[in-house]
CSV table of C-alpha atoms in Angstrom, one decimal:
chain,number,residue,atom,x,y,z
A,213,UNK,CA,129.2,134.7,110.0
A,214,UNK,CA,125.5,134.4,109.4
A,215,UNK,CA,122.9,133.4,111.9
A,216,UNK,CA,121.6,130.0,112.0
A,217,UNK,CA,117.5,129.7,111.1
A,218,UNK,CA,116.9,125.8,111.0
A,219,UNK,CA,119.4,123.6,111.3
A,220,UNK,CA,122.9,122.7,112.9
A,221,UNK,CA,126.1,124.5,112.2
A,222,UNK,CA,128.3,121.8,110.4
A,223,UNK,CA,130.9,121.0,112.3
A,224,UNK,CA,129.1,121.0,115.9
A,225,UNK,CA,130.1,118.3,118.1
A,226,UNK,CA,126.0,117.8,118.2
A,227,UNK,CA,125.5,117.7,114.6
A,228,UNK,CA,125.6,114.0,113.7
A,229,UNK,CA,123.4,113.0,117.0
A,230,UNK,CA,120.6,115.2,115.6
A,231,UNK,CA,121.0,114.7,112.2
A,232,UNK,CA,120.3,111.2,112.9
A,233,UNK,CA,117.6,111.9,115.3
A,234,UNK,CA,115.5,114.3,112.8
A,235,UNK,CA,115.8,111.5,109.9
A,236,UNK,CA,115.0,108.6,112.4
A,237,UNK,CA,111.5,108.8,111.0
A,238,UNK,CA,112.1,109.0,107.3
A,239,UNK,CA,111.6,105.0,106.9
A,240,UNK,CA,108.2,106.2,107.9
A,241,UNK,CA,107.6,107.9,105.0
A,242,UNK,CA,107.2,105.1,102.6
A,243,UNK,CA,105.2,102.3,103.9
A,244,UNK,CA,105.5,98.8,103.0
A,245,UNK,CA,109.1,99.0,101.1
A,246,UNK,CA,112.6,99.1,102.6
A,247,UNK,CA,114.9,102.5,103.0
A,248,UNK,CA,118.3,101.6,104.6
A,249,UNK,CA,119.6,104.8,106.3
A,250,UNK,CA,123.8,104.9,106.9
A,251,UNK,CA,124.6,108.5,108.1
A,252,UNK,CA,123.3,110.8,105.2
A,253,UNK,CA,122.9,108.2,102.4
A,254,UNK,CA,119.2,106.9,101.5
A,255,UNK,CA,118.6,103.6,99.7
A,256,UNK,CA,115.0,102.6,98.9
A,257,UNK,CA,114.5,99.2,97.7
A,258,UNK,CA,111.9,98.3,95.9
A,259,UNK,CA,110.3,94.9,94.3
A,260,UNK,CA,107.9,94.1,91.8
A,261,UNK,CA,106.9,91.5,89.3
A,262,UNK,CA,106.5,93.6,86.6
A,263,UNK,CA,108.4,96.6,85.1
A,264,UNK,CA,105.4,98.3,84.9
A,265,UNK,CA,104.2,97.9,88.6
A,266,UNK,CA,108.1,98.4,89.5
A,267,UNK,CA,108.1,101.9,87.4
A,268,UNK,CA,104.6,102.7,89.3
A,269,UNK,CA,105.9,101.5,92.3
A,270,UNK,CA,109.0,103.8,92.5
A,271,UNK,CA,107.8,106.4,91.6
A,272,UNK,CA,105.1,106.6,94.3
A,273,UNK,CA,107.1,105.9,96.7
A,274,UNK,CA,109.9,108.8,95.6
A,275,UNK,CA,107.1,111.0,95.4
A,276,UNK,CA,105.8,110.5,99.4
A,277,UNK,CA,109.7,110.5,100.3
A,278,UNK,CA,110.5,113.8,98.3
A,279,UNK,CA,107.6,115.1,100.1
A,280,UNK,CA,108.8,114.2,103.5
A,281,UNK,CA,112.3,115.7,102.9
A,282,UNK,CA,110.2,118.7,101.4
A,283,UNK,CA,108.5,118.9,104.9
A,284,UNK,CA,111.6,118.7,107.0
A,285,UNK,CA,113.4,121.2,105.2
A,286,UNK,CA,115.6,119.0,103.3
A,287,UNK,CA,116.0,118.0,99.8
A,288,UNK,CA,116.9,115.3,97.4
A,289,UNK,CA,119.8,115.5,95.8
A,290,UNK,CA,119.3,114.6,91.6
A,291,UNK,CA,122.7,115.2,90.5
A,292,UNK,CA,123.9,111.9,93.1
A,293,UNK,CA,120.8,109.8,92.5
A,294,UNK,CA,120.5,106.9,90.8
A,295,UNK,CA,118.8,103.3,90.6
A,296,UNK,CA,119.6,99.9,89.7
A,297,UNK,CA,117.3,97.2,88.7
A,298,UNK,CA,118.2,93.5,89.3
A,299,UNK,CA,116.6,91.2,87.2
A,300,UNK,CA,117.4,87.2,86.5
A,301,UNK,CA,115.8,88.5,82.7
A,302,UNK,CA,116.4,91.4,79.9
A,303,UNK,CA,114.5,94.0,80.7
A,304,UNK,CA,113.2,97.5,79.9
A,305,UNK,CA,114.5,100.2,82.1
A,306,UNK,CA,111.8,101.5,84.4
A,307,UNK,CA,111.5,106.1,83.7
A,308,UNK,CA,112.1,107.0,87.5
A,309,UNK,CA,111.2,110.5,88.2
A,310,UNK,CA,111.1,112.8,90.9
A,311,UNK,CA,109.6,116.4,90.5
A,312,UNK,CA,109.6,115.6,86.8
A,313,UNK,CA,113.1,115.3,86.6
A,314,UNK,CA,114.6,112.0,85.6
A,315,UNK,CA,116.9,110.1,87.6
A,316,UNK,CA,119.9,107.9,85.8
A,317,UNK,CA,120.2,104.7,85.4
A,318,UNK,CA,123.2,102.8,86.2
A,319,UNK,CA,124.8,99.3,85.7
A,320,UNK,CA,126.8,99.8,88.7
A,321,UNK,CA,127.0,101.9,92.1
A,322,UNK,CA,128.9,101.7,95.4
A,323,UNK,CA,126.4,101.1,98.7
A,324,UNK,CA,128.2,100.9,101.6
A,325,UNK,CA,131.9,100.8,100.4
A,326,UNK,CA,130.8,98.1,97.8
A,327,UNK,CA,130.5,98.1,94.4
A,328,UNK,CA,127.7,96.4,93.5
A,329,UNK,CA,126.5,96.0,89.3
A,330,UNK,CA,123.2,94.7,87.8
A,331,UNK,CA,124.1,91.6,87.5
A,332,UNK,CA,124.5,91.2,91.4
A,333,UNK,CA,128.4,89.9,90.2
């Protein structure tokens, strides 16, 4: 067994309470746009008029919440993040990146037990 340095074991009876108490300010971290917590899953939503202020728009607000996480010892995890952009026209798709790394794009995902596409169907 190895010492714990930051952190909770997983597995403590305590370990969801303070989980949810350390993230409680992570909304915080991106003024002016939404982020939806539900246990350990993040959503950020964000609007715009234009791809190109949408693009802008999500990736400066990735960039102040990857630096949060940074700050808390946490991290983001690429390999399960992905956006969606819903849009009433064709569109280009936006290049999301955090830490130069670009995230996926994808017609459909599941947020909260639902699967929701692109077309909002």
């Amino acid at each position: 067994m190895l010492p714990v340095s930051c952190g909770v074991p997983q597995g403590s009876v305590l370990g969801p309470l303070l989980f949810l108490l350390y993230i409680n300010d992570l909304p915080n971290s991106v003024l002016g746009e939404k982020i939806k917590l539900c246990a350990d899953d993040t959503n950020l939503f964000v609007c715009a008029k234009t791809i190109t202020e949408l693009e802008s728009k999500a990736n400066f607000y990735l960039l102040h919440l990857d630096n949060w996480l940074k700050a808390n010892k946490l991290h983001l995890n690429i390999d399960k993040t992905c956006y969606s952009v819903f849009s009433p026209n064709k569109i280009s798709v936006p290049t999301i990146k955090v830490n130069d790394i670009k995230i996926k794009c994808v017609k459909e995902c599941k947020y909260l037990g639902i699967i929701i596409d692109d077309k909002l169907k």
